[in-house]
Amino acid sequence: MPSASVFSALDSSLPGITVLTRSSPSYPGRRKIRCQDEALAKIEPPAIAVPKSGEEVSSVVHWCMSNGVRFTVRDGGNDYFGRTVVEGALVIDTRDITYLHVAADRKTATVGAGFLMKDPATFGGYGPMQHSLGLGIDQTVGLEIVTAKGDVVNFGEEDMRLDGLRGTGGNHGVIVSLKIKVCPNFNLLTGILIYDSRDFNKTIRDYNDAAYLGKFIAATPLLKVNRVASKGLTEYYASMPPDRNTPWGGMRTQYFAKMTRELTDVVVASLVTMPTDPMVNLSWTGDVPINPEVNHCIGVGPSHVFLSASFFVSDVRNKEAADSWTSEMFEAARKAGAGGMCEAAHPGLTPLGEDPRGAVGVQDGQGNGIEG
């Protein structure tokens, strides 16, 4: 581990870049992350660097490499497992890289890494538009990253190396900006459907076998409440309840080719053993298509189902039981859906020490090496 004297010279070594040490008034706020596990709460990074551009990120990385200092990257600080902070490692906080440039034709936008989702976007990834507009990898047409060597590298839409970045997050470098497709605002049907829960097994099985609204409502179990209405995306986003997740929790995911009856049975059975304390989000996406012309490293085929379960406990003493519940449920799901299981889980949502099952598609030869 580098000596304290190395970090004492950091401020003067990076002129113009905000550098916070443990004695800085702003340090506690910048250090704060979602995960507050006891072991992580004791970690105080020796310094937090706050660059505002790719060139400044490059300067910080060069300094770390020259002085043998490990570093981590922090953006929203929303990682379930607290991987933003590591003992003895400097934190590169990208939240001040907040520029937003919309192209003249209004078909693309370049977004700085510091923008949180609620500021420049309505929804993306697995959400209301996944079937009509696709996932984030379908929208990504350019990236600017800083490599482990400290080089600033830009990848355009025609650059084959971009294929190796789609779906791998920041594994190939510090992401500085993202060039994405944009689309006009539009309305969608959104709201809450509440079903009779006296027979969980039948309700969930019938729901999973049903079609979409219209035919969907006629085919699903008897509705108790229907609050579906037409809303604009911004209105829909504003109507969602605020995030009241507690700092103790976790998540597991798995990709499957489709949601089979056997997988549905596993979900139904898990409801019987669900712990009483955690807030639980147990969901699956339906069939999610991916543009076959877009090369990526997620490790799934042209369509898939994303099964996910997250939990949050109000009492840290209940975390182990909740974690065991999700672990056992996914073990059963992987056995039940073995024939249609994709060799991938979401790398950012996979607990430490667990194999994300080739999440970046390396076993299929999908990944492209990144040089620069």
Coordinates of C-alpha atoms in Angstrom, one line a residue:
M1 CA 0.0 0.0 0.0
P2 CA 1.4 3.5 -0.9
S3 CA 2.6 5.6 2.0
A4 CA 0.7 8.7 3.2
S5 CA 3.4 10.9 1.7
V6 CA 2.4 9.9 -1.8
F7 CA -1.1 11.2 -1.3
S8 CA 0.1 14.4 0.4
A9 CA 1.6 15.5 -2.9
L10 CA -1.5 14.5 -4.9
D11 CA -3.1 18.0 -4.9
S12 CA 0.0 19.7 -6.3
S13 CA 0.5 16.9 -8.8
L14 CA -2.9 17.4 -10.3
P15 CA -3.3 21.2 -10.7
G16 CA -6.9 22.3 -11.5
I17 CA -8.4 19.0 -10.5
T18 CA -10.4 18.8 -7.3
V19 CA -8.8 16.4 -4.8
L20 CA -10.4 15.6 -1.5
T21 CA -8.6 14.0 1.4
R22 CA -10.1 12.7 4.7
S23 CA -9.8 16.1 6.3
S24 CA -11.7 17.9 3.5
P25 CA -15.1 19.2 4.5
S26 CA -16.7 17.7 1.3
Y27 CA -15.1 14.3 1.8
P28 CA -18.0 12.7 3.8
G29 CA -20.5 13.6 1.2
R30 CA -18.4 12.4 -1.7
R31 CA -17.5 9.2 0.2
K32 CA -21.2 8.3 0.9
I33 CA -22.5 5.3 -1.1
R34 CA -25.6 3.2 -1.1
C35 CA -24.1 0.1 0.5
Q36 CA -23.5 0.4 4.2
D37 CA -22.3 -3.0 5.2
E38 CA -20.3 -2.8 8.4
A39 CA -16.9 -3.8 6.7
L40 CA -17.4 -1.3 3.9
A41 CA -18.4 1.5 6.3
K42 CA -15.0 1.3 7.9
I43 CA -13.1 1.9 4.6
E44 CA -12.0 5.5 4.1
P45 CA -10.3 6.0 0.7
P46 CA -7.1 8.0 1.1
A47 CA -8.3 10.5 -1.5
I48 CA -11.1 11.3 -3.9
A49 CA -10.3 12.9 -7.2
V50 CA -13.1 14.8 -9.0
P51 CA -12.2 15.3 -12.7
K52 CA -14.4 17.2 -15.1
S53 CA -13.2 15.9 -18.4
G54 CA -11.6 12.9 -20.1
E55 CA -8.2 14.8 -20.0
E56 CA -8.5 15.2 -16.3
V57 CA -9.5 11.6 -15.8
S58 CA -6.4 10.7 -17.9
S59 CA -4.2 12.8 -15.6
V60 CA -5.5 11.0 -12.5
V61 CA -5.0 7.6 -14.0
H62 CA -1.5 8.5 -15.1
W63 CA -0.7 9.7 -11.6
C64 CA -2.0 6.5 -10.1
M65 CA 0.0 4.3 -12.5
S66 CA 3.2 6.3 -11.9
N67 CA 2.9 6.0 -8.1
G68 CA 1.6 2.4 -7.8
V69 CA -1.8 3.5 -6.5
R70 CA -4.9 1.4 -7.1
F71 CA -8.1 3.3 -8.0
T72 CA -11.8 2.7 -8.2
V73 CA -14.4 4.6 -10.2
R74 CA -17.5 6.0 -8.6
D75 CA -20.5 7.5 -10.5
G76 CA -24.0 7.2 -8.9
G77 CA -22.7 5.1 -6.0
N78 CA -25.6 2.8 -6.4
D79 CA -23.7 -0.5 -6.5
Y80 CA -25.4 -3.1 -4.3
F81 CA -22.1 -4.5 -3.1
G82 CA -20.2 -1.4 -2.4
R83 CA -17.4 -2.0 -4.9
T84 CA -16.9 1.8 -5.3
V85 CA -14.6 1.8 -2.3
V86 CA -11.5 -0.4 -1.7
E87 CA -9.1 -0.2 1.2
G88 CA -6.1 2.0 0.2
A89 CA -7.4 2.9 -3.3
L90 CA -8.1 6.3 -4.6
V91 CA -11.6 7.0 -5.9
I92 CA -12.2 8.7 -9.2
D93 CA -15.5 10.4 -8.8
T94 CA -17.0 11.2 -12.3
R95 CA -20.1 13.0 -11.1
D96 CA -18.8 16.4 -12.2
I97 CA -18.6 15.3 -15.9
T98 CA -22.1 16.6 -16.6
Y99 CA -22.1 18.0 -20.1
L100 CA -24.9 17.1 -22.6
H101 CA -24.5 17.8 -26.3
V102 CA -27.5 17.1 -28.6
A103 CA -26.6 16.6 -32.3
A104 CA -28.0 19.2 -34.8
D105 CA -30.3 16.5 -36.3
R106 CA -31.6 15.7 -32.8
K107 CA -31.0 12.0 -33.5
T108 CA -28.1 11.4 -31.0
A109 CA -26.8 13.0 -27.9
T110 CA -23.4 12.8 -26.1
V111 CA -23.8 12.5 -22.4
G112 CA -21.1 13.0 -19.8
A113 CA -20.5 10.2 -17.3
G114 CA -21.6 12.3 -14.4
F115 CA -25.2 12.7 -15.4
L116 CA -27.5 10.6 -13.3
M117 CA -30.4 8.9 -15.0
K118 CA -33.1 11.2 -13.7
D119 CA -31.4 14.2 -15.3
P120 CA -30.9 13.5 -19.0
A121 CA -33.2 10.5 -19.5
T122 CA -36.6 9.1 -18.8
F123 CA -36.1 5.3 -19.0
G124 CA -33.6 2.9 -20.5
G125 CA -32.4 -0.7 -20.1
Y126 CA -35.0 -3.1 -18.7
G127 CA -38.1 -0.9 -18.5
P128 CA -41.2 0.3 -20.3
M129 CA -39.6 0.8 -23.7
Q130 CA -37.5 -2.4 -23.8
H131 CA -39.8 -4.0 -26.4
S132 CA -40.4 -1.0 -28.6
L133 CA -36.9 0.7 -28.5
G134 CA -34.6 -2.0 -27.3
L135 CA -31.9 -2.0 -24.6
G136 CA -29.1 0.4 -23.9
I137 CA -26.7 -1.6 -26.1
D138 CA -29.1 -1.0 -29.0
Q139 CA -28.8 2.8 -28.5
T140 CA -25.1 3.1 -27.9
V141 CA -23.3 4.5 -31.0
G142 CA -20.2 5.9 -29.4
L143 CA -18.0 5.9 -26.3
E144 CA -15.1 7.8 -24.8
I145 CA -13.1 6.0 -22.2
V146 CA -9.7 6.3 -20.4
T147 CA -7.8 3.1 -20.5
A148 CA -5.7 1.6 -17.7
K149 CA -2.6 3.2 -19.4
G150 CA -4.3 6.6 -19.1
D151 CA -5.0 7.1 -22.8
V152 CA -8.2 8.8 -23.9
V153 CA -9.8 6.7 -26.6
N154 CA -12.9 7.4 -28.6
F155 CA -15.0 4.7 -30.3
G156 CA -17.4 5.6 -33.1
E157 CA -20.3 3.6 -34.5
E158 CA -18.2 2.0 -37.2
D159 CA -15.4 1.1 -34.8
M160 CA -15.5 -2.7 -34.3
R161 CA -14.0 -2.3 -30.9
L162 CA -17.3 -0.7 -29.8
D163 CA -18.7 -4.2 -30.0
G164 CA -16.5 -5.3 -27.1
L165 CA -17.7 -2.4 -24.9
R166 CA -21.5 -2.9 -25.3
G167 CA -22.7 -4.8 -22.3
T168 CA -19.4 -4.8 -20.3
G169 CA -19.9 -1.6 -18.3
G170 CA -16.6 0.0 -17.3
N171 CA -14.5 -3.2 -17.4
H172 CA -12.3 -1.8 -20.3
G173 CA -11.7 1.6 -18.8
V174 CA -13.1 4.7 -17.1
I175 CA -16.2 5.7 -19.1
V176 CA -16.1 9.5 -19.7
S177 CA -19.0 9.9 -22.1
L178 CA -21.6 8.0 -24.0
K179 CA -23.1 8.8 -27.4
I180 CA -26.6 7.4 -27.7
K181 CA -29.6 7.5 -29.9
V182 CA -32.5 9.7 -28.8
C183 CA -36.2 9.4 -29.6
P184 CA -39.2 11.8 -29.3
N185 CA -41.3 11.8 -26.2
F186 CA -44.6 9.8 -26.5
N187 CA -47.4 8.5 -24.3
L188 CA -47.7 4.9 -23.0
L189 CA -50.3 3.0 -21.0
T190 CA -49.1 2.8 -17.4
G191 CA -50.6 2.1 -14.0
I192 CA -51.2 -0.6 -11.4
L193 CA -53.1 -3.8 -11.9
I194 CA -54.0 -5.5 -8.6
Y195 CA -55.1 -9.1 -8.7
D196 CA -56.7 -11.4 -6.3
S197 CA -53.9 -12.9 -4.2
R198 CA -55.8 -15.6 -2.3
D199 CA -54.3 -18.2 -4.7
F200 CA -50.7 -17.0 -5.5
N201 CA -49.9 -20.1 -7.5
K202 CA -52.9 -19.8 -9.9
T203 CA -52.7 -16.0 -10.2
I204 CA -49.0 -15.9 -11.2
R205 CA -49.2 -18.9 -13.5
D206 CA -52.3 -17.4 -15.3
Y207 CA -50.6 -14.0 -15.5
N208 CA -47.5 -15.4 -17.1
D209 CA -49.5 -17.3 -19.7
A210 CA -51.6 -14.2 -20.7
A211 CA -51.3 -11.8 -23.7
Y212 CA -51.1 -8.0 -23.7
L213 CA -53.7 -5.4 -22.7
G214 CA -57.2 -5.9 -24.2
K215 CA -56.7 -9.6 -24.7
F216 CA -54.4 -9.4 -21.7
I217 CA -57.0 -8.2 -19.3
A218 CA -59.6 -10.7 -20.6
A219 CA -57.1 -13.6 -20.2
T220 CA -55.6 -12.8 -16.8
P221 CA -57.1 -13.6 -13.4
L222 CA -60.0 -11.5 -12.0
L223 CA -58.8 -7.9 -11.5
K224 CA -59.4 -6.2 -8.2
V225 CA -58.1 -2.8 -9.2
N226 CA -57.2 -1.3 -12.7
R227 CA -55.4 2.1 -12.6
V228 CA -53.9 1.9 -16.1
A229 CA -54.0 5.2 -18.0
S230 CA -52.2 7.0 -20.9
K231 CA -49.3 9.1 -19.6
G232 CA -46.3 10.8 -21.1
L233 CA -42.9 9.5 -20.1
T234 CA -42.0 12.4 -17.9
E235 CA -45.5 12.2 -16.2
Y236 CA -45.0 8.4 -15.7
Y237 CA -41.5 9.0 -14.2
A238 CA -42.8 11.7 -11.8
S239 CA -45.6 9.4 -10.7
M240 CA -43.3 6.6 -9.5
P241 CA -42.8 6.3 -5.8
P242 CA -39.5 7.7 -4.5
D243 CA -36.6 5.3 -3.9
R244 CA -36.8 4.4 -0.2
N245 CA -34.4 1.5 -0.4
T246 CA -32.5 0.8 2.8
P247 CA -28.7 0.5 2.6
W248 CA -28.6 -3.2 3.4
G249 CA -29.6 -5.4 0.6
G250 CA -28.5 -7.2 -2.6
M251 CA -29.5 -8.5 -5.9
R252 CA -29.2 -11.5 -8.2
T253 CA -30.0 -12.0 -11.9
Q254 CA -30.0 -14.6 -14.6
Y255 CA -30.7 -14.6 -18.3
F256 CA -33.0 -17.3 -19.8
A257 CA -34.1 -17.9 -23.3
K258 CA -37.7 -17.8 -22.2
M259 CA -40.0 -17.9 -19.1
T260 CA -41.1 -21.5 -19.0
R261 CA -43.8 -23.0 -16.8
E262 CA -41.0 -24.7 -14.8
L263 CA -39.4 -21.3 -14.0
T264 CA -42.8 -19.9 -13.2
D265 CA -43.3 -22.7 -10.7
V266 CA -40.0 -21.8 -9.0
V267 CA -41.1 -18.1 -8.7
V268 CA -44.4 -19.3 -7.2
A269 CA -42.7 -21.6 -4.7
S270 CA -40.3 -18.8 -3.6
L271 CA -43.2 -16.6 -2.5
V272 CA -44.1 -19.2 0.2
T273 CA -40.7 -18.9 1.8
M274 CA -40.1 -15.2 1.3
P275 CA -38.7 -13.5 4.4
T276 CA -41.0 -11.0 6.1
D277 CA -38.5 -8.1 6.6
P278 CA -37.1 -7.2 3.2
M279 CA -38.7 -5.2 0.5
V280 CA -38.5 -7.5 -2.5
N281 CA -38.6 -6.8 -6.2
L282 CA -39.0 -10.1 -8.0
S283 CA -39.5 -9.7 -11.7
W284 CA -39.0 -11.0 -15.1
T285 CA -39.0 -9.1 -18.4
G286 CA -41.0 -11.1 -20.9
D287 CA -39.3 -11.8 -24.2
V288 CA -36.8 -9.0 -24.7
P289 CA -35.6 -8.6 -28.3
I290 CA -32.1 -7.4 -29.2
N291 CA -31.3 -5.9 -32.7
P292 CA -29.4 -8.8 -34.5
E293 CA -27.3 -6.2 -36.3
V294 CA -25.9 -4.9 -33.0
N295 CA -22.9 -6.8 -31.8
H296 CA -22.4 -6.9 -28.0
C297 CA -20.9 -8.9 -25.1
I298 CA -24.0 -9.6 -22.9
G299 CA -23.8 -13.3 -23.7
V300 CA -27.4 -13.8 -24.7
G301 CA -29.1 -14.6 -28.0
P302 CA -31.4 -12.4 -30.2
S303 CA -34.0 -12.5 -27.4
H304 CA -34.1 -13.4 -23.8
V305 CA -35.8 -13.1 -20.4
F306 CA -34.1 -11.2 -17.6
L307 CA -35.0 -12.7 -14.2
S308 CA -34.1 -10.5 -11.2
A309 CA -34.6 -10.4 -7.5
S310 CA -33.5 -7.6 -5.2
F311 CA -34.0 -7.3 -1.4
F312 CA -33.6 -4.6 1.2
V313 CA -33.9 -5.1 4.9
S314 CA -34.7 -2.5 7.6
D315 CA -32.7 -4.5 10.2
V316 CA -29.1 -5.5 9.2
R317 CA -29.5 -8.7 11.3
N318 CA -32.1 -9.9 8.7
K319 CA -29.8 -9.5 5.7
E320 CA -28.3 -13.0 5.8
A321 CA -31.8 -14.7 5.7
A322 CA -32.9 -12.5 2.8
D323 CA -29.6 -13.1 0.9
S324 CA -30.1 -16.9 1.4
W325 CA -33.6 -16.7 0.1
T326 CA -32.5 -15.1 -3.2
S327 CA -29.6 -17.5 -3.5
E328 CA -31.8 -20.6 -3.0
M329 CA -34.4 -19.2 -5.4
F330 CA -31.9 -18.6 -8.2
E331 CA -30.2 -22.0 -7.6
A332 CA -33.6 -23.6 -8.1
A333 CA -34.4 -21.4 -11.1
R334 CA -31.1 -22.4 -12.8
K335 CA -31.9 -26.1 -12.3
A336 CA -35.5 -25.7 -13.5
G337 CA -34.5 -23.6 -16.6
A338 CA -31.2 -25.4 -17.3
G339 CA -32.3 -26.2 -20.9
G340 CA -32.9 -22.6 -21.7
M341 CA -30.5 -20.8 -19.5
C342 CA -28.2 -18.3 -21.2
E343 CA -24.6 -18.5 -20.0
A344 CA -24.7 -15.1 -18.5
A345 CA -25.9 -13.0 -15.5
H346 CA -25.7 -9.3 -15.2
P347 CA -22.1 -8.6 -14.0
G348 CA -23.0 -5.4 -12.1
L349 CA -25.7 -7.2 -10.2
T350 CA -23.8 -10.4 -9.3
P351 CA -22.7 -10.7 -5.7
L352 CA -18.9 -10.7 -4.9
G353 CA -17.4 -14.1 -5.1
E354 CA -20.1 -15.5 -7.4
D355 CA -19.3 -16.3 -11.0
P356 CA -21.5 -14.3 -13.4
R357 CA -21.3 -17.3 -15.7
G358 CA -19.4 -15.7 -18.6
A359 CA -21.3 -12.4 -18.4
V360 CA -19.2 -10.8 -21.1
G361 CA -19.6 -13.6 -23.6
V362 CA -16.0 -14.6 -23.6
Q363 CA -16.8 -18.3 -23.9
D364 CA -18.7 -17.6 -27.1
G365 CA -15.9 -15.7 -28.6
Q366 CA -18.0 -12.5 -28.7
G367 CA -15.6 -10.2 -27.0
N368 CA -13.2 -8.0 -28.9
G369 CA -9.9 -6.9 -27.3
I370 CA -9.6 -3.2 -26.5
E371 CA -6.3 -1.6 -27.3
G372 CA -5.3 2.0 -26.9

